[in-house]
Amino acid sequence: MDAEALLRAPIPPDLVKLLGVKSQTQRKAEAFTQAFLKNSIQQQARDEEGLKNILSYKALILGYARPKKDKSKRTSKKAKGLNARQKRAMKVFQIKPEHQRYELFLPLHELWRQYVIDLCGGLKPTSNPQFVQQKLLKADFHGAIISVVRSKCPSYVGTTGILVQEFKHVFKIITKEDKLKVIPKRNSVFAVEINGFVSHIYGSKFEQRASERSAKKFKVKGTIDL
């Protein structure tokens, strides 16, 4: 069946019932078909003979426009993360009292020690202190045992424990007395000891999240005001 005959063919009964439409009369269907084809084919084939040739021997490509995708629906399906206020309300970062035990974090400390040793190429006695210091500046300190050696607040000095959480402005550590201490970074100096190598962290220059610090370029020399 050629394209013209296909367009003139009556709609099958099952589709008439499904679509809720009726077939046109033979005369109306023929008139519509001729008008539709004349608007769809090239200018030089609009005469009757050219029309028959195209319908008999060539495929007729009708215009088609792809439906535009609804971007609003696509973006709405993406899961949205919690903001800082929601995280605080849900107490995402809160360590439960029953988990505030020093011995629970000792395995984390051992993992951190091995991580730092590998990061610094073995931490041998012959290691260059400046090289080690540069590595530690960008290291993750979760699990490190840190001590406050200097601070504008005297009550913080001498506090020692395992670092369990690091935020932009504070360290949270668990002491051997199973107490959770929140130590501000600003105006404090911390000491970290690994295999006999002692590194000092100047908190005022360390006020960044661990993820941000790993990409920052630090100056070789710096000062701190206490």
mmCIF file of C-alpha atoms in Angstrom:
data_model
loop_
_atom_site.group_PDB
_atom_site.id
_atom_site.type_symbol
_atom_site.label_atom_id
_atom_site.label_comp_id
_atom_site.label_asym_id
_atom_site.label_seq_id
_atom_site.Cartn_x
_atom_site.Cartn_y
_atom_site.Cartn_z
ATOM 1 C CA MET A 1 0.000 0.000 0.000
ATOM 2 C CA ASP A 2 1.490 3.392 -1.050
ATOM 3 C CA ALA A 3 1.532 6.462 1.230
ATOM 4 C CA GLU A 4 -1.516 8.104 -0.357
ATOM 5 C CA ALA A 5 -3.644 4.972 -0.067
ATOM 6 C CA LEU A 6 -2.470 4.536 3.528
ATOM 7 C CA LEU A 7 -3.578 8.047 4.444
ATOM 8 C CA ARG A 8 -6.975 7.504 2.777
ATOM 9 C CA ALA A 9 -7.565 4.138 4.447
ATOM 10 C CA PRO A 10 -10.335 4.109 7.076
ATOM 11 C CA ILE A 11 -9.368 3.903 10.735
ATOM 12 C CA PRO A 12 -9.590 0.315 12.049
ATOM 13 C CA PRO A 13 -12.626 -0.320 14.283
ATOM 14 C CA ASP A 14 -10.524 -1.079 17.352
ATOM 15 C CA LEU A 15 -8.712 2.272 17.050
ATOM 16 C CA VAL A 16 -12.011 4.097 16.473
ATOM 17 C CA LYS A 17 -13.224 2.823 19.817
ATOM 18 C CA LEU A 18 -9.891 3.452 21.572
ATOM 19 C CA LEU A 19 -9.289 6.969 20.204
ATOM 20 C CA GLY A 20 -12.901 8.094 20.141
ATOM 21 C CA VAL A 21 -12.706 9.379 16.530
ATOM 22 C CA LYS A 22 -14.535 8.523 13.321
ATOM 23 C CA SER A 23 -13.258 8.035 9.790
ATOM 24 C CA GLN A 24 -13.997 10.832 7.305
ATOM 25 C CA THR A 25 -15.952 10.233 4.130
ATOM 26 C CA GLN A 26 -14.028 9.171 1.041
ATOM 27 C CA ARG A 27 -14.294 12.644 -0.503
ATOM 28 C CA LYS A 28 -13.160 14.503 2.622
ATOM 29 C CA ALA A 29 -10.323 12.056 3.228
ATOM 30 C CA GLU A 30 -9.100 12.448 -0.368
ATOM 31 C CA ALA A 31 -9.242 16.245 -0.201
ATOM 32 C CA PHE A 32 -7.373 16.321 3.101
ATOM 33 C CA THR A 33 -4.760 13.883 1.785
ATOM 34 C CA GLN A 34 -4.077 15.923 -1.335
ATOM 35 C CA ALA A 35 -3.778 19.156 0.612
ATOM 36 C CA PHE A 36 -1.536 17.585 3.254
ATOM 37 C CA LEU A 37 0.804 16.017 0.687
ATOM 38 C CA LYS A 38 1.096 19.182 -1.367
ATOM 39 C CA ASN A 39 2.239 21.048 1.739
ATOM 40 C CA SER A 40 4.702 18.293 2.673
ATOM 41 C CA ILE A 41 6.575 17.638 -0.588
ATOM 42 C CA GLN A 42 9.003 19.759 -2.564
ATOM 43 C CA GLN A 43 7.884 22.656 -4.788
ATOM 44 C CA GLN A 44 8.803 20.985 -8.105
ATOM 45 C CA ALA A 45 6.609 17.964 -7.345
ATOM 46 C CA ARG A 46 3.366 19.776 -6.568
ATOM 47 C CA ASP A 47 1.795 18.823 -9.901
ATOM 48 C CA GLU A 48 -0.281 15.665 -10.042
ATOM 49 C CA GLU A 49 2.269 13.623 -11.996
ATOM 50 C CA GLY A 50 5.179 14.540 -9.755
ATOM 51 C CA LEU A 51 3.052 13.792 -6.704
ATOM 52 C CA LYS A 52 2.292 10.282 -7.917
ATOM 53 C CA ASN A 53 5.960 9.606 -8.685
ATOM 54 C CA ILE A 54 7.099 10.627 -5.203
ATOM 55 C CA LEU A 55 4.355 8.632 -3.486
ATOM 56 C CA SER A 56 5.051 5.556 -5.590
ATOM 57 C CA TYR A 57 8.834 5.411 -5.549
ATOM 58 C CA LYS A 58 10.143 7.526 -2.699
ATOM 59 C CA ALA A 59 9.738 7.693 1.046
ATOM 60 C CA LEU A 60 7.974 10.814 2.250
ATOM 61 C CA ILE A 61 9.668 12.399 5.265
ATOM 62 C CA LEU A 62 7.208 14.348 7.347
ATOM 63 C CA GLY A 63 8.189 17.090 9.752
ATOM 64 C CA TYR A 64 8.859 16.021 13.326
ATOM 65 C CA ALA A 65 9.807 18.040 16.364
ATOM 66 C CA ARG A 66 11.142 16.313 19.467
ATOM 67 C CA PRO A 67 9.237 17.178 22.611
ATOM 68 C CA LYS A 68 11.273 19.333 24.971
ATOM 69 C CA LYS A 69 12.326 17.669 28.185
ATOM 70 C CA ASP A 70 10.997 19.145 31.371
ATOM 71 C CA LYS A 71 14.170 20.144 33.214
ATOM 72 C CA SER A 72 12.261 21.119 36.334
ATOM 73 C CA LYS A 73 11.100 17.538 36.878
ATOM 74 C CA ARG A 74 14.588 16.177 36.287
ATOM 75 C CA THR A 75 16.231 18.511 38.794
ATOM 76 C CA SER A 76 13.522 17.970 41.382
ATOM 77 C CA LYS A 77 14.332 14.254 41.496
ATOM 78 C CA LYS A 78 17.900 14.913 42.652
ATOM 79 C CA ALA A 79 18.412 14.309 46.324
ATOM 80 C CA LYS A 80 19.213 17.482 48.213
ATOM 81 C CA GLY A 81 21.711 17.322 51.033
ATOM 82 C CA LEU A 82 21.126 18.696 54.492
ATOM 83 C CA ASN A 83 22.250 22.222 55.232
ATOM 84 C CA ALA A 84 24.230 23.179 58.336
ATOM 85 C CA ARG A 85 21.155 24.177 60.325
ATOM 86 C CA GLN A 86 19.398 20.873 59.596
ATOM 87 C CA LYS A 87 22.507 18.913 60.556
ATOM 88 C CA ARG A 88 22.673 20.735 63.889
ATOM 89 C CA ALA A 89 18.976 20.130 64.510
ATOM 90 C CA MET A 90 19.414 16.413 63.817
ATOM 91 C CA LYS A 91 22.584 16.338 65.971
ATOM 92 C CA VAL A 92 24.519 14.666 63.174
ATOM 93 C CA PHE A 93 27.893 15.628 64.656
ATOM 94 C CA GLN A 94 27.034 14.957 68.278
ATOM 95 C CA ILE A 95 28.916 12.101 69.938
ATOM 96 C CA LYS A 96 26.664 10.246 72.346
ATOM 97 C CA PRO A 97 27.806 10.104 75.989
ATOM 98 C CA GLU A 98 28.136 6.322 75.915
ATOM 99 C CA HIS A 99 30.563 6.673 72.997
ATOM 100 C CA GLN A 100 32.757 9.249 74.705
ATOM 101 C CA ARG A 101 35.345 6.709 75.812
ATOM 102 C CA TYR A 102 39.069 7.030 75.159
ATOM 103 C CA GLU A 103 39.624 3.311 74.584
ATOM 104 C CA LEU A 104 37.049 3.240 71.777
ATOM 105 C CA PHE A 105 39.200 5.604 69.716
ATOM 106 C CA LEU A 106 42.555 3.898 70.257
ATOM 107 C CA PRO A 107 42.157 1.788 67.062
ATOM 108 C CA LEU A 108 41.506 5.033 65.180
ATOM 109 C CA HIS A 109 44.748 6.452 66.598
ATOM 110 C CA GLU A 110 46.719 3.416 65.420
ATOM 111 C CA LEU A 111 45.267 3.797 61.929
ATOM 112 C CA TRP A 112 46.215 7.478 61.940
ATOM 113 C CA ARG A 113 49.801 6.719 63.008
ATOM 114 C CA GLN A 114 50.241 4.297 60.122
ATOM 115 C CA TYR A 115 48.638 6.787 57.744
ATOM 116 C CA VAL A 116 51.062 9.568 58.760
ATOM 117 C CA ILE A 117 54.100 7.279 58.613
ATOM 118 C CA ASP A 118 53.194 6.281 55.061
ATOM 119 C CA LEU A 119 52.422 9.898 54.148
ATOM 120 C CA CYS A 120 55.832 11.083 55.331
ATOM 121 C CA GLY A 121 57.761 8.286 53.656
ATOM 122 C CA GLY A 122 58.534 6.304 56.784
ATOM 123 C CA LEU A 123 59.272 9.067 59.346
ATOM 124 C CA LYS A 124 62.883 7.992 59.850
ATOM 125 C CA PRO A 125 65.328 9.862 62.136
ATOM 126 C CA THR A 126 67.014 11.138 58.983
ATOM 127 C CA SER A 127 63.783 12.585 57.578
ATOM 128 C CA ASN A 128 63.878 16.267 56.675
ATOM 129 C CA PRO A 129 61.820 18.122 59.379
ATOM 130 C CA GLN A 130 60.655 20.725 56.882
ATOM 131 C CA PHE A 131 59.427 18.011 54.505
ATOM 132 C CA VAL A 132 57.535 16.285 57.327
ATOM 133 C CA GLN A 133 56.018 19.572 58.487
ATOM 134 C CA GLN A 134 54.748 20.371 55.000
ATOM 135 C CA LYS A 135 53.118 16.935 54.783
ATOM 136 C CA LEU A 136 51.458 17.316 58.173
ATOM 137 C CA LEU A 137 50.025 20.725 57.271
ATOM 138 C CA LYS A 138 47.748 19.045 54.721
ATOM 139 C CA ALA A 139 47.201 15.786 56.593
ATOM 140 C CA ASP A 140 43.989 14.614 58.196
ATOM 141 C CA PHE A 141 44.371 14.685 61.988
ATOM 142 C CA HIS A 142 41.343 12.590 62.980
ATOM 143 C CA GLY A 143 42.801 10.005 65.343
ATOM 144 C CA ALA A 144 45.899 11.991 66.301
ATOM 145 C CA ILE A 145 46.833 12.499 69.958
ATOM 146 C CA ILE A 146 47.221 16.250 70.368
ATOM 147 C CA SER A 147 48.135 18.405 73.364
ATOM 148 C CA VAL A 148 47.543 22.099 74.011
ATOM 149 C CA VAL A 149 50.966 23.601 74.783
ATOM 150 C CA ARG A 150 50.076 27.283 74.620
ATOM 151 C CA SER A 151 46.807 29.187 74.774
ATOM 152 C CA LYS A 152 45.399 32.563 75.738
ATOM 153 C CA CYS A 153 43.036 30.608 77.973
ATOM 154 C CA PRO A 154 45.256 28.952 80.640
ATOM 155 C CA SER A 155 42.656 26.299 81.435
ATOM 156 C CA TYR A 156 43.225 24.682 78.026
ATOM 157 C CA VAL A 157 46.991 24.276 78.479
ATOM 158 C CA GLY A 158 47.979 20.672 79.169
ATOM 159 C CA THR A 159 44.780 19.170 77.759
ATOM 160 C CA THR A 160 45.646 16.000 75.841
ATOM 161 C CA GLY A 161 43.486 13.526 73.961
ATOM 162 C CA ILE A 162 42.579 11.834 70.702
ATOM 163 C CA LEU A 163 41.172 14.151 68.055
ATOM 164 C CA VAL A 164 37.759 12.761 67.146
ATOM 165 C CA GLN A 165 36.265 15.701 65.253
ATOM 166 C CA GLU A 166 37.791 18.672 63.472
ATOM 167 C CA PHE A 167 35.720 21.668 62.453
ATOM 168 C CA LYS A 168 36.721 24.961 60.932
ATOM 169 C CA HIS A 169 37.269 26.710 64.259
ATOM 170 C CA VAL A 170 37.537 23.956 66.895
ATOM 171 C CA PHE A 171 39.071 20.580 67.706
ATOM 172 C CA LYS A 172 37.038 18.010 69.630
ATOM 173 C CA ILE A 173 39.176 15.569 71.613
ATOM 174 C CA ILE A 174 38.551 12.671 73.990
ATOM 175 C CA THR A 175 40.837 12.659 77.033
ATOM 176 C CA LYS A 176 42.036 9.616 78.973
ATOM 177 C CA GLU A 177 39.462 10.549 81.604
ATOM 178 C CA ASP A 178 36.742 9.871 78.976
ATOM 179 C CA LYS A 179 35.819 13.537 78.729
ATOM 180 C CA LEU A 180 34.949 15.327 75.504
ATOM 181 C CA LYS A 181 36.795 18.641 75.246
ATOM 182 C CA VAL A 182 36.114 21.355 72.674
ATOM 183 C CA ILE A 183 39.269 23.401 72.086
ATOM 184 C CA PRO A 184 39.163 26.572 69.925
ATOM 185 C CA LYS A 185 41.885 26.676 67.290
ATOM 186 C CA ARG A 186 42.371 30.410 67.502
ATOM 187 C CA ASN A 187 45.022 31.639 69.946
ATOM 188 C CA SER A 188 46.166 28.087 70.737
ATOM 189 C CA VAL A 189 49.225 26.006 69.857
ATOM 190 C CA PHE A 190 48.932 22.218 69.693
ATOM 191 C CA ALA A 191 51.651 19.560 69.745
ATOM 192 C CA VAL A 192 51.474 16.265 67.871
ATOM 193 C CA GLU A 193 54.025 13.496 68.498
ATOM 194 C CA ILE A 194 54.683 10.685 65.999
ATOM 195 C CA ASN A 195 57.586 8.256 66.494
ATOM 196 C CA GLY A 196 59.624 10.817 68.401
ATOM 197 C CA PHE A 197 58.956 13.609 65.900
ATOM 198 C CA VAL A 198 57.055 16.519 67.498
ATOM 199 C CA SER A 199 55.115 18.896 65.289
ATOM 200 C CA HIS A 200 53.411 22.090 66.461
ATOM 201 C CA ILE A 201 50.075 23.235 65.040
ATOM 202 C CA TYR A 202 49.377 26.950 65.210
ATOM 203 C CA GLY A 203 45.615 26.981 65.540
ATOM 204 C CA SER A 204 45.087 30.551 64.309
ATOM 205 C CA LYS A 205 46.671 29.529 60.992
ATOM 206 C CA PHE A 206 44.738 26.281 60.942
ATOM 207 C CA GLU A 207 41.193 27.646 60.872
ATOM 208 C CA GLN A 208 39.981 25.610 57.957
ATOM 209 C CA ARG A 209 38.168 22.358 57.430
ATOM 210 C CA ALA A 210 40.365 19.344 56.803
ATOM 211 C CA SER A 211 39.058 19.025 53.223
ATOM 212 C CA GLU A 212 39.896 22.674 52.480
ATOM 213 C CA ARG A 213 43.326 22.504 54.092
ATOM 214 C CA SER A 214 44.468 19.672 51.827
ATOM 215 C CA ALA A 215 44.268 21.987 48.797
ATOM 216 C CA LYS A 216 45.755 25.102 50.409
ATOM 217 C CA LYS A 217 49.292 26.343 49.890
ATOM 218 C CA PHE A 218 50.961 27.203 53.193
ATOM 219 C CA LYS A 219 53.841 29.602 53.666
ATOM 220 C CA VAL A 220 57.069 28.068 54.931
ATOM 221 C CA LYS A 221 57.359 30.645 57.706
ATOM 222 C CA GLY A 222 54.580 32.178 59.733
ATOM 223 C CA THR A 223 53.807 33.880 63.008
ATOM 224 C CA ILE A 224 51.080 33.604 65.577
ATOM 225 C CA ASP A 225 49.825 36.111 68.096
ATOM 226 C CA LEU A 226 48.890 34.774 71.499
#
